[in-house]
mmCIF file of C-alpha atoms in Angstrom:
data_model
loop_
_atom_site.group_PDB
_atom_site.id
_atom_site.type_symbol
_atom_site.label_atom_id
_atom_site.label_comp_id
_atom_site.label_asym_id
_atom_site.label_seq_id
_atom_site.Cartn_x
_atom_site.Cartn_y
_atom_site.Cartn_z
ATOM 1 C CA UNK A 587 -13.656 10.508 19.331
ATOM 2 C CA UNK A 588 -12.192 12.852 16.710
ATOM 3 C CA UNK A 589 -9.076 11.807 14.808
ATOM 4 C CA UNK A 590 -6.841 13.604 12.332
ATOM 5 C CA UNK A 591 -5.044 11.476 9.755
ATOM 6 C CA UNK A 592 -1.829 12.993 8.406
ATOM 7 C CA UNK A 593 -0.342 11.535 5.227
ATOM 8 C CA UNK A 594 2.537 12.586 2.991
ATOM 9 C CA UNK A 595 0.479 12.798 -0.216
ATOM 10 C CA UNK A 596 -2.811 11.682 -1.711
ATOM 11 C CA UNK A 597 -1.906 10.518 -5.191
ATOM 12 C CA UNK A 598 -3.074 7.043 -6.196
ATOM 13 C CA UNK A 599 -1.001 4.558 -4.189
ATOM 14 C CA UNK A 600 -1.450 1.622 -1.866
ATOM 15 C CA UNK A 601 -1.229 3.491 1.449
ATOM 16 C CA UNK A 602 -3.379 6.320 0.151
ATOM 17 C CA UNK A 603 -6.112 4.019 -1.141
ATOM 18 C CA UNK A 604 -5.944 1.997 2.061
ATOM 19 C CA UNK A 605 -6.546 5.151 4.103
ATOM 20 C CA UNK A 606 -9.644 5.977 2.057
ATOM 21 C CA UNK A 607 -11.028 2.457 2.463
ATOM 22 C CA UNK A 608 -10.274 2.447 6.183
ATOM 23 C CA UNK A 609 -12.121 5.713 6.788
ATOM 24 C CA UNK A 610 -15.213 4.239 5.148
ATOM 25 C CA UNK A 611 -15.302 1.565 7.862
ATOM 26 C CA UNK A 612 -13.803 3.306 10.893
ATOM 27 C CA UNK A 613 -16.556 4.480 13.291
ATOM 28 C CA UNK A 614 -14.608 7.594 14.242
ATOM 29 C CA UNK A 615 -15.034 11.225 13.137
ATOM 30 C CA UNK A 616 -11.987 11.758 10.936
ATOM 31 C CA UNK A 617 -10.380 14.584 8.987
ATOM 32 C CA UNK A 618 -7.335 14.250 6.742
ATOM 33 C CA UNK A 619 -4.319 16.497 6.180
ATOM 34 C CA UNK A 620 -1.935 15.866 3.307
ATOM 35 C CA UNK A 621 1.503 17.432 3.496
ATOM 36 C CA UNK A 622 1.615 17.799 -0.282
ATOM 37 C CA UNK A 623 0.084 16.504 -3.538
ATOM 38 C CA UNK A 624 -3.670 16.476 -2.909
ATOM 39 C CA UNK A 625 -4.265 14.155 -5.855
ATOM 40 C CA UNK A 626 -6.974 11.753 -6.963
ATOM 41 C CA UNK A 627 -7.384 10.091 -3.565
ATOM 42 C CA UNK A 628 -8.052 13.508 -2.002
ATOM 43 C CA UNK A 629 -10.904 13.911 -4.493
ATOM 44 C CA UNK A 630 -12.191 10.470 -3.540
ATOM 45 C CA UNK A 631 -12.076 11.240 0.170
ATOM 46 C CA UNK A 632 -13.987 14.471 -0.353
ATOM 47 C CA UNK A 633 -16.573 12.562 -2.379
ATOM 48 C CA UNK A 634 -16.927 10.272 0.655
ATOM 49 C CA UNK A 635 -17.648 13.313 2.832
ATOM 50 C CA UNK A 636 -14.229 13.533 4.511
ATOM 51 C CA UNK A 637 -12.709 16.987 5.052
ATOM 52 C CA UNK A 638 -9.254 17.116 3.427
ATOM 53 C CA UNK A 639 -6.722 19.922 3.859
ATOM 54 C CA UNK A 640 -3.486 20.481 1.985
ATOM 55 C CA UNK A 641 -0.678 21.704 4.239
ATOM 56 C CA UNK A 642 1.203 22.974 1.170
ATOM 57 C CA UNK A 643 4.609 21.630 2.188
ATOM 58 C CA UNK A 644 7.145 22.963 -0.304
ATOM 59 C CA UNK A 645 10.008 20.501 0.231
ATOM 60 C CA UNK A 646 11.342 17.815 2.572
ATOM 61 C CA UNK A 647 12.999 20.551 4.633
ATOM 62 C CA UNK A 648 10.043 22.902 4.902
ATOM 63 C CA UNK A 649 10.344 23.287 8.679
ATOM 64 C CA UNK A 650 7.428 25.707 8.743
ATOM 65 C CA UNK A 651 5.166 22.710 8.151
ATOM 66 C CA UNK A 652 5.610 21.636 11.787
ATOM 67 C CA UNK A 653 4.113 24.714 13.494
ATOM 68 C CA UNK A 654 1.416 24.976 10.776
ATOM 69 C CA UNK A 655 0.370 21.415 11.465
ATOM 70 C CA UNK A 656 0.566 21.847 15.247
ATOM 71 C CA UNK A 657 -1.756 24.866 15.042
ATOM 72 C CA UNK A 658 -4.200 22.919 12.892
ATOM 73 C CA UNK A 659 -4.215 20.061 15.424
ATOM 74 C CA UNK A 660 -4.866 22.441 18.324
ATOM 75 C CA UNK A 661 -7.678 24.259 16.496
ATOM 76 C CA UNK A 662 -9.359 20.974 15.636
ATOM 77 C CA UNK A 663 -9.326 19.751 19.260
ATOM 78 C CA UNK A 664 -8.524 16.254 18.013
ATOM 79 C CA UNK A 665 -8.319 13.405 20.499
ATOM 80 C CA UNK A 666 -5.754 11.563 18.405
ATOM 81 C CA UNK A 667 -3.473 12.095 15.417
ATOM 82 C CA UNK A 668 -2.742 9.143 13.119
ATOM 83 C CA UNK A 669 0.203 9.514 10.722
ATOM 84 C CA UNK A 670 0.917 7.561 7.522
ATOM 85 C CA UNK A 671 4.110 7.298 5.407
ATOM 86 C CA UNK A 672 7.626 8.341 6.369
ATOM 87 C CA UNK A 673 7.594 12.115 5.957
ATOM 88 C CA UNK A 674 4.162 12.497 7.568
ATOM 89 C CA UNK A 675 5.225 10.263 10.447
ATOM 90 C CA UNK A 676 8.328 12.354 11.156
ATOM 91 C CA UNK A 677 6.673 15.767 10.918
ATOM 92 C CA UNK A 678 3.315 14.609 12.260
ATOM 93 C CA UNK A 679 4.755 13.085 15.423
ATOM 94 C CA UNK A 680 6.625 16.287 16.255
ATOM 95 C CA UNK A 681 3.607 18.481 15.514
ATOM 96 C CA UNK A 682 1.246 16.301 17.548
ATOM 97 C CA UNK A 683 3.607 16.374 20.502
ATOM 98 C CA UNK A 684 3.866 20.175 20.296
ATOM 99 C CA UNK A 685 0.058 20.303 20.233
ATOM 100 C CA UNK A 686 -0.186 17.985 23.234
ATOM 101 C CA UNK A 687 -2.126 15.327 21.303
ATOM 102 C CA UNK A 688 -1.661 11.558 21.361
ATOM 103 C CA UNK A 689 -0.204 10.216 18.117
ATOM 104 C CA UNK A 690 -0.319 6.769 16.494
ATOM 105 C CA UNK A 691 1.671 5.998 13.331
ATOM 106 C CA UNK A 692 1.229 3.302 10.702
ATOM 107 C CA UNK A 693 4.306 1.887 9.000
ATOM 108 C CA UNK A 694 3.117 1.024 5.480
ATOM 109 C CA UNK A 695 6.291 0.562 3.475
ATOM 110 C CA UNK A 696 9.318 -0.587 5.445
ATOM 111 C CA UNK A 697 11.344 -3.096 3.470
ATOM 112 C CA UNK A 698 14.630 -4.799 4.256
ATOM 113 C CA UNK A 699 16.657 -2.183 2.421
ATOM 114 C CA UNK A 700 14.066 0.383 1.296
ATOM 115 C CA UNK A 701 11.351 2.579 2.704
ATOM 116 C CA UNK A 702 8.671 3.871 0.329
ATOM 117 C CA UNK A 703 10.754 2.539 -2.549
ATOM 118 C CA UNK A 704 13.871 4.547 -1.618
ATOM 119 C CA UNK A 705 17.109 3.168 -0.162
ATOM 120 C CA UNK A 706 17.340 3.217 3.612
ATOM 121 C CA UNK A 707 20.163 5.325 4.981
ATOM 122 C CA UNK A 708 21.511 5.569 8.491
ATOM 123 C CA UNK A 709 20.131 9.111 8.752
ATOM 124 C CA UNK A 710 16.671 8.016 7.616
ATOM 125 C CA UNK A 711 16.600 5.235 10.176
ATOM 126 C CA UNK A 712 17.906 7.423 13.013
ATOM 127 C CA UNK A 713 15.340 10.159 12.376
ATOM 128 C CA UNK A 714 12.552 7.602 12.189
ATOM 129 C CA UNK A 715 13.563 6.027 15.510
ATOM 130 C CA UNK A 716 13.971 9.335 17.351
ATOM 131 C CA UNK A 717 10.561 10.588 16.313
ATOM 132 C CA UNK A 718 8.950 7.171 16.839
ATOM 133 C CA UNK A 719 9.490 7.684 20.569
ATOM 134 C CA UNK A 720 7.171 10.702 20.447
ATOM 135 C CA UNK A 721 4.168 8.524 19.671
ATOM 136 C CA UNK A 722 2.017 6.225 21.760
ATOM 137 C CA UNK A 723 2.100 3.301 19.313
ATOM 138 C CA UNK A 724 3.391 2.198 15.928
ATOM 139 C CA UNK A 725 1.152 0.065 13.726
ATOM 140 C CA UNK A 726 2.738 -2.471 11.365
ATOM 141 C CA UNK A 727 0.718 -3.562 8.332
ATOM 142 C CA UNK A 728 2.080 -7.103 8.534
ATOM 143 C CA UNK A 729 3.941 -9.392 10.903
ATOM 144 C CA UNK A 730 6.898 -9.062 8.549
ATOM 145 C CA UNK A 731 6.990 -5.285 9.051
ATOM 146 C CA UNK A 732 6.557 -5.748 12.813
ATOM 147 C CA UNK A 733 9.667 -7.940 12.790
ATOM 148 C CA UNK A 734 11.627 -5.339 10.839
ATOM 149 C CA UNK A 735 10.627 -2.656 13.363
ATOM 150 C CA UNK A 736 11.796 -4.852 16.241
ATOM 151 C CA UNK A 737 15.067 -5.453 14.431
ATOM 152 C CA UNK A 738 15.473 -1.683 14.167
ATOM 153 C CA UNK A 739 15.109 -1.371 17.930
ATOM 154 C CA UNK A 740 11.474 -0.271 18.301
ATOM 155 C CA UNK A 741 10.268 -1.828 21.592
ATOM 156 C CA UNK A 742 7.953 -4.756 20.963
ATOM 157 C CA UNK A 743 5.370 -3.353 23.415
ATOM 158 C CA UNK A 744 4.926 -0.298 21.157
ATOM 159 C CA UNK A 745 4.297 -2.318 17.981
ATOM 160 C CA UNK A 746 0.793 -3.442 17.001
ATOM 161 C CA UNK A 747 0.076 -5.456 13.857
ATOM 162 C CA UNK A 748 -3.037 -4.281 12.033
ATOM 163 C CA UNK A 749 -2.985 -5.786 8.545
ATOM 164 C CA UNK A 750 -4.141 -3.896 5.505
ATOM 165 C CA UNK A 751 -7.692 -4.797 4.597
ATOM 166 C CA UNK A 752 -9.839 -5.332 1.525
ATOM 167 C CA UNK A 753 -13.533 -4.856 0.868
ATOM 168 C CA UNK A 754 -14.123 -8.477 -0.046
ATOM 169 C CA UNK A 755 -17.531 -7.965 -1.655
ATOM 170 C CA UNK A 756 -16.184 -5.292 -4.030
ATOM 171 C CA UNK A 757 -13.829 -7.797 -5.688
ATOM 172 C CA UNK A 758 -16.278 -10.654 -6.145
ATOM 173 C CA UNK A 759 -15.998 -12.004 -9.695
ATOM 174 C CA UNK A 760 -18.671 -10.793 -12.090
ATOM 175 C CA UNK A 761 -18.907 -12.457 -15.501
ATOM 176 C CA UNK A 762 -20.838 -9.596 -17.097
ATOM 177 C CA UNK A 763 -18.257 -7.103 -15.840
ATOM 178 C CA UNK A 764 -15.527 -9.336 -17.293
ATOM 179 C CA UNK A 765 -17.060 -9.229 -20.761
ATOM 180 C CA UNK A 766 -17.711 -5.494 -20.645
ATOM 181 C CA UNK A 767 -14.184 -4.682 -19.454
ATOM 182 C CA UNK A 768 -12.529 -6.964 -21.998
ATOM 183 C CA UNK A 769 -14.474 -5.324 -24.783
ATOM 184 C CA UNK A 770 -13.565 -1.845 -23.524
ATOM 185 C CA UNK A 771 -9.861 -2.760 -23.367
ATOM 186 C CA UNK A 772 -9.811 -4.475 -26.761
ATOM 187 C CA UNK A 773 -8.918 -7.880 -25.316
ATOM 188 C CA UNK A 774 -9.882 -10.930 -27.388
ATOM 189 C CA UNK A 775 -12.646 -12.887 -25.683
ATOM 190 C CA UNK A 776 -10.645 -16.120 -25.490
ATOM 191 C CA UNK A 777 -7.171 -14.662 -24.905
ATOM 192 C CA UNK A 778 -5.191 -15.648 -21.799
ATOM 193 C CA UNK A 779 -4.610 -12.363 -19.963
ATOM 194 C CA UNK A 780 -2.120 -11.688 -17.168
ATOM 195 C CA UNK A 781 -2.823 -8.825 -14.776
ATOM 196 C CA UNK A 782 -0.479 -6.580 -12.801
ATOM 197 C CA UNK A 783 -1.389 -3.718 -10.453
ATOM 198 C CA UNK A 784 0.773 -1.110 -8.764
ATOM 199 C CA UNK A 785 2.961 1.960 -9.088
ATOM 200 C CA UNK A 786 5.207 1.727 -12.153
ATOM 201 C CA UNK A 787 8.473 1.947 -10.240
ATOM 202 C CA UNK A 788 11.638 -0.180 -10.502
ATOM 203 C CA UNK A 789 11.018 -2.197 -7.331
ATOM 204 C CA UNK A 790 7.748 -3.604 -8.684
ATOM 205 C CA UNK A 791 9.692 -5.208 -11.579
ATOM 206 C CA UNK A 792 6.888 -4.947 -14.130
ATOM 207 C CA UNK A 793 9.584 -5.397 -16.763
ATOM 208 C CA UNK A 794 9.643 -9.082 -15.773
ATOM 209 C CA UNK A 795 5.944 -9.379 -16.597
ATOM 210 C CA UNK A 796 6.500 -7.840 -20.031
ATOM 211 C CA UNK A 797 9.420 -10.155 -20.745
ATOM 212 C CA UNK A 798 7.460 -13.201 -19.584
ATOM 213 C CA UNK A 799 4.460 -12.356 -21.777
ATOM 214 C CA UNK A 800 6.796 -11.752 -24.705
ATOM 215 C CA UNK A 801 8.020 -15.342 -24.273
ATOM 216 C CA UNK A 802 4.445 -16.684 -24.279
ATOM 217 C CA UNK A 803 2.851 -16.297 -27.728
ATOM 218 C CA UNK A 804 -0.860 -15.705 -27.359
ATOM 219 C CA UNK A 805 -0.654 -14.258 -23.845
ATOM 220 C CA UNK A 806 -1.702 -10.669 -23.116
ATOM 221 C CA UNK A 807 -0.815 -8.339 -20.264
ATOM 222 C CA UNK A 808 -2.842 -5.615 -18.534
ATOM 223 C CA UNK A 809 -0.942 -3.198 -16.266
ATOM 224 C CA UNK A 810 -3.010 -0.965 -13.978
ATOM 225 C CA UNK A 811 -1.023 1.908 -12.499
ATOM 226 C CA UNK A 812 1.206 4.822 -13.358
ATOM 227 C CA UNK A 813 4.620 6.054 -12.338
ATOM 228 C CA UNK A 814 8.093 7.077 -13.481
ATOM 229 C CA UNK A 815 8.781 3.762 -15.243
ATOM 230 C CA UNK A 816 5.796 4.055 -17.590
ATOM 231 C CA UNK A 817 7.841 5.318 -20.553
ATOM 232 C CA UNK A 818 10.597 2.729 -20.118
ATOM 233 C CA UNK A 819 8.073 -0.103 -19.849
ATOM 234 C CA UNK A 820 6.257 1.010 -22.995
ATOM 235 C CA UNK A 821 9.588 1.162 -24.813
ATOM 236 C CA UNK A 822 10.481 -2.342 -23.591
ATOM 237 C CA UNK A 823 7.171 -3.732 -24.856
ATOM 238 C CA UNK A 824 7.782 -2.127 -28.254
ATOM 239 C CA UNK A 825 11.365 -3.402 -28.400
ATOM 240 C CA UNK A 826 10.231 -6.965 -27.613
ATOM 241 C CA UNK A 827 7.492 -6.756 -30.244
ATOM 242 C CA UNK A 828 4.582 -7.159 -27.808
ATOM 243 C CA UNK A 829 3.226 -3.603 -27.616
ATOM 244 C CA UNK A 830 0.016 -4.826 -29.245
ATOM 245 C CA UNK A 831 -0.455 -7.418 -26.482
ATOM 246 C CA UNK A 832 0.155 -5.087 -23.530
ATOM 247 C CA UNK A 833 -2.425 -2.667 -22.195
ATOM 248 C CA UNK A 834 -1.174 0.237 -20.067
ATOM 249 C CA UNK A 835 -4.208 1.564 -18.199
ATOM 250 C CA UNK A 836 -2.628 4.294 -16.086
ATOM 251 C CA UNK A 837 -4.216 5.164 -12.749
ATOM 252 C CA UNK A 838 -7.367 3.155 -12.130
ATOM 253 C CA UNK A 839 -10.249 3.955 -9.842
ATOM 254 C CA UNK A 840 -9.759 7.742 -9.732
ATOM 255 C CA UNK A 841 -13.064 9.657 -9.495
ATOM 256 C CA UNK A 842 -14.146 10.639 -12.986
ATOM 257 C CA UNK A 843 -11.264 8.725 -14.584
ATOM 258 C CA UNK A 844 -11.567 6.931 -17.909
ATOM 259 C CA UNK A 845 -9.774 3.732 -16.809
ATOM 260 C CA UNK A 846 -11.798 0.888 -15.279
ATOM 261 C CA UNK A 847 -11.531 0.364 -11.541
ATOM 262 C CA UNK A 848 -9.384 -2.400 -10.074
ATOM 263 C CA UNK A 849 -12.242 -4.883 -9.438
ATOM 264 C CA UNK A 850 -13.205 -4.567 -13.122
ATOM 265 C CA UNK A 851 -9.594 -5.125 -14.209
ATOM 266 C CA UNK A 852 -9.338 -8.227 -12.034
ATOM 267 C CA UNK A 853 -12.575 -9.574 -13.483
ATOM 268 C CA UNK A 854 -11.115 -9.207 -16.983
ATOM 269 C CA UNK A 855 -7.814 -11.063 -16.459
ATOM 270 C CA UNK A 856 -7.113 -14.798 -16.022
ATOM 271 C CA UNK A 857 -4.197 -14.801 -13.615
ATOM 272 C CA UNK A 858 -2.397 -12.233 -11.499
ATOM 273 C CA UNK A 859 1.343 -11.701 -11.223
ATOM 274 C CA UNK A 860 3.353 -9.707 -8.693
ATOM 275 C CA UNK A 861 7.113 -9.706 -9.238
ATOM 276 C CA UNK A 862 7.992 -7.067 -6.618
ATOM 277 C CA UNK A 863 11.502 -7.291 -5.226
ATOM 278 C CA UNK A 864 10.117 -6.691 -1.742
ATOM 279 C CA UNK A 865 6.814 -5.655 -0.181
ATOM 280 C CA UNK A 866 5.601 -4.624 3.238
ATOM 281 C CA UNK A 867 2.234 -6.338 2.665
ATOM 282 C CA UNK A 868 1.152 -7.094 -0.909
ATOM 283 C CA UNK A 869 -2.383 -5.713 -1.026
ATOM 284 C CA UNK A 870 -2.832 -6.234 -4.771
ATOM 285 C CA UNK A 871 -2.244 -9.972 -4.314
ATOM 286 C CA UNK A 872 -4.989 -10.194 -1.675
ATOM 287 C CA UNK A 873 -7.365 -8.274 -3.939
ATOM 288 C CA UNK A 874 -6.612 -10.707 -6.769
ATOM 289 C CA UNK A 875 -7.325 -13.674 -4.492
ATOM 290 C CA UNK A 876 -10.618 -12.027 -3.493
ATOM 291 C CA UNK A 877 -11.476 -11.917 -7.217
ATOM 292 C CA UNK A 878 -10.894 -15.684 -7.438
ATOM 293 C CA UNK A 879 -7.690 -15.413 -9.473
ATOM 294 C CA UNK A 880 -4.736 -17.786 -9.400
ATOM 295 C CA UNK A 881 -1.711 -15.739 -8.321
ATOM 296 C CA UNK A 882 2.013 -15.892 -9.042
ATOM 297 C CA UNK A 883 4.033 -13.757 -6.655
ATOM 298 C CA UNK A 884 7.530 -13.020 -5.442
ATOM 299 C CA UNK A 885 7.739 -11.114 -2.119
ATOM 300 C CA UNK A 886 4.318 -10.956 -0.419
ATOM 301 C CA UNK A 887 4.144 -10.850 3.399
ATOM 302 C CA UNK A 888 0.340 -11.006 3.274
ATOM 303 C CA UNK A 889 0.706 -14.606 2.058
ATOM 304 C CA UNK A 890 4.035 -15.535 3.628
ATOM 305 C CA UNK A 891 2.874 -14.561 7.131
ATOM 306 C CA UNK A 892 0.015 -17.104 6.976
ATOM 307 C CA UNK A 893 -0.006 -20.922 6.914
ATOM 308 C CA UNK A 894 0.370 -22.267 3.367
ATOM 309 C CA UNK A 895 -3.166 -23.683 3.231
ATOM 310 C CA UNK A 896 -4.711 -20.203 3.634
ATOM 311 C CA UNK A 897 -3.964 -19.283 -0.004
ATOM 312 C CA UNK A 898 -3.735 -22.472 -2.089
ATOM 313 C CA UNK A 899 -4.142 -20.541 -5.341
ATOM 314 C CA UNK A 900 -0.962 -18.523 -4.773
ATOM 315 C CA UNK A 901 2.380 -19.773 -6.055
ATOM 316 C CA UNK A 902 5.650 -18.171 -4.983
ATOM 317 C CA UNK A 903 8.573 -17.698 -7.342
ATOM 318 C CA UNK A 904 12.126 -16.872 -6.361
ATOM 319 C CA UNK A 905 13.927 -17.521 -3.101
ATOM 320 C CA UNK A 906 15.275 -15.469 -0.231
ATOM 321 C CA UNK A 907 18.791 -16.020 -1.568
ATOM 322 C CA UNK A 908 17.866 -14.544 -4.945
ATOM 323 C CA UNK A 909 19.226 -17.598 -6.777
ATOM 324 C CA UNK A 910 17.783 -18.375 -10.195
ATOM 325 C CA UNK A 911 16.579 -16.238 -13.071
ATOM 326 C CA UNK A 912 13.371 -14.466 -11.989
ATOM 327 C CA UNK A 913 12.199 -13.902 -15.567
ATOM 328 C CA UNK A 914 12.549 -17.593 -16.389
ATOM 329 C CA UNK A 915 10.745 -18.599 -13.191
ATOM 330 C CA UNK A 916 7.902 -16.181 -13.840
ATOM 331 C CA UNK A 917 7.621 -17.296 -17.466
ATOM 332 C CA UNK A 918 7.477 -20.966 -16.428
ATOM 333 C CA UNK A 919 4.817 -20.275 -13.791
ATOM 334 C CA UNK A 920 2.667 -18.280 -16.224
ATOM 335 C CA UNK A 921 3.105 -20.925 -18.931
ATOM 336 C CA UNK A 922 1.812 -23.522 -16.471
ATOM 337 C CA UNK A 923 -1.221 -21.333 -15.718
ATOM 338 C CA UNK A 924 -1.801 -20.732 -19.419
ATOM 339 C CA UNK A 925 -1.636 -24.422 -20.316
ATOM 340 C CA UNK A 926 -4.045 -25.238 -17.489
ATOM 341 C CA UNK A 927 -6.643 -22.879 -18.933
ATOM 342 C CA UNK A 928 -8.492 -19.929 -17.424
ATOM 343 C CA UNK A 929 -10.387 -20.752 -14.253
ATOM 344 C CA UNK A 930 -11.784 -18.969 -11.221
ATOM 345 C CA UNK A 931 -11.175 -20.196 -7.700
ATOM 346 C CA UNK A 932 -13.217 -19.712 -4.535
ATOM 347 C CA UNK A 933 -11.717 -16.851 -2.490
ATOM 348 C CA UNK A 934 -9.337 -18.574 -0.024
ATOM 349 C CA UNK A 935 -9.348 -18.177 3.797
ATOM 350 C CA UNK A 936 -6.596 -15.552 3.518
ATOM 351 C CA UNK A 937 -9.128 -13.132 2.036
ATOM 352 C CA UNK A 938 -11.448 -13.296 5.056
ATOM 353 C CA UNK A 939 -8.426 -12.854 7.326
ATOM 354 C CA UNK A 940 -7.789 -9.482 5.671
ATOM 355 C CA UNK A 941 -11.357 -8.161 5.650
ATOM 356 C CA UNK A 942 -11.291 -4.378 6.147
ATOM 357 C CA UNK A 943 -13.919 -4.625 8.893
ATOM 358 C CA UNK A 944 -11.601 -6.770 10.982
ATOM 359 C CA UNK A 945 -8.722 -4.355 10.405
ATOM 360 C CA UNK A 946 -10.849 -1.380 11.476
ATOM 361 C CA UNK A 947 -11.821 -3.113 14.728
ATOM 362 C CA UNK A 948 -8.181 -3.904 15.457
ATOM 363 C CA UNK A 949 -7.224 -0.300 14.859
ATOM 364 C CA UNK A 950 -9.921 0.895 17.258
ATOM 365 C CA UNK A 951 -8.341 -1.307 19.935
ATOM 366 C CA UNK A 952 -4.968 0.377 19.270
ATOM 367 C CA UNK A 953 -6.588 3.812 19.575
ATOM 368 C CA UNK A 954 -8.203 2.887 22.887
ATOM 369 C CA UNK A 955 -4.933 1.589 24.307
ATOM 370 C CA UNK A 956 -2.969 4.612 23.055
ATOM 371 C CA UNK A 957 -5.392 7.066 24.635
ATOM 372 C CA UNK A 958 -5.161 5.213 27.955
ATOM 373 C CA UNK A 959 -1.370 4.991 27.912
ATOM 374 C CA UNK A 960 0.682 8.083 28.805
ATOM 375 C CA UNK A 961 3.818 8.485 26.713
ATOM 376 C CA UNK A 962 7.232 9.750 27.693
ATOM 377 C CA UNK A 963 8.220 13.262 26.638
ATOM 378 C CA UNK A 964 11.619 12.973 24.977
ATOM 379 C CA UNK A 965 13.251 16.189 23.880
ATOM 380 C CA UNK A 966 13.115 16.980 20.169
ATOM 381 C CA UNK A 967 16.599 18.183 19.265
ATOM 382 C CA UNK A 968 17.379 20.459 16.286
ATOM 383 C CA UNK A 969 18.929 17.540 14.378
ATOM 384 C CA UNK A 970 15.518 15.858 14.415
ATOM 385 C CA UNK A 971 13.725 18.775 12.791
ATOM 386 C CA UNK A 972 14.513 18.015 9.131
ATOM 387 C CA UNK A 973 14.485 15.017 6.869
ATOM 388 C CA UNK A 974 17.785 13.714 5.534
#
């Protein structure tokens, strides 16, 4: 089987990194096309031996991207096209249909009111649903996302849950790596260090982590990631007088980058915090659990979709109603962790549930079913040919 993966961009992000990890474990010949931004993950894929092409899409309304992509699919004689992220799903589904190729799409980032961190609009939803019908299947990265797709009106028979996965062995705690990373980051050997990982965007609410650490004398914070909020978060740390206790690492794990990789960061910290307003999965939380860290989290379907005993080291803050002060709740939870002292936990059952090898096998089953199932041929109208 030959498959073409189409993704919106290949900068460092959760969906992008997940694609790279998946291709390492998927026993299928795969190429990748990025609509735009062939960033650090593109370099990583090429280092893994994957052929990556940049479609050079100039804007959201670059309609010429559709025939360019359709021609590329035809020339490659691919058995299946797999699309990732909103823009690639919309354009990729249309192009694959024009090329006469079966298409499967993964929904990575559908929240209650946002998609890929941007507010959902009626036009966004309508375009998504119209093009969704062009595919053979839609993959949800969590049961929570599967439920949101059903609520949107996607037929349940077309939805397949294939959770994001982690390479469990890569995150196993290493004491020597902890000491080396702490020294490299200038962290005191006995300091209590909180870790946070993700794109520095408003929805991740990293400002709450900075405020909580500011209220905990002696605590330090390490933030791994980059994004448009980086400047504002640095300014907040300075304003609260904790700039010296916060380490901003930027993008981690990029080939040739100076920052340590995420497993090294997780070895160096003592607890992990995720204050995201909403998530479609919560991969960073699972990685932290794999590293044996106690976790404090807000929205995290990866944990909430499982029985409570699958992740005993994870504590949830906040409520569905949004009542209470999230900064105070996070501060109290971190204070409790700090007073209890640094400790490592055995990776909980939730980690094995999300092993990347299991996810790859589940995805192969979706591919097999999609290739055996003929799809309807709805007409693509002109109103469906551009993003809102």
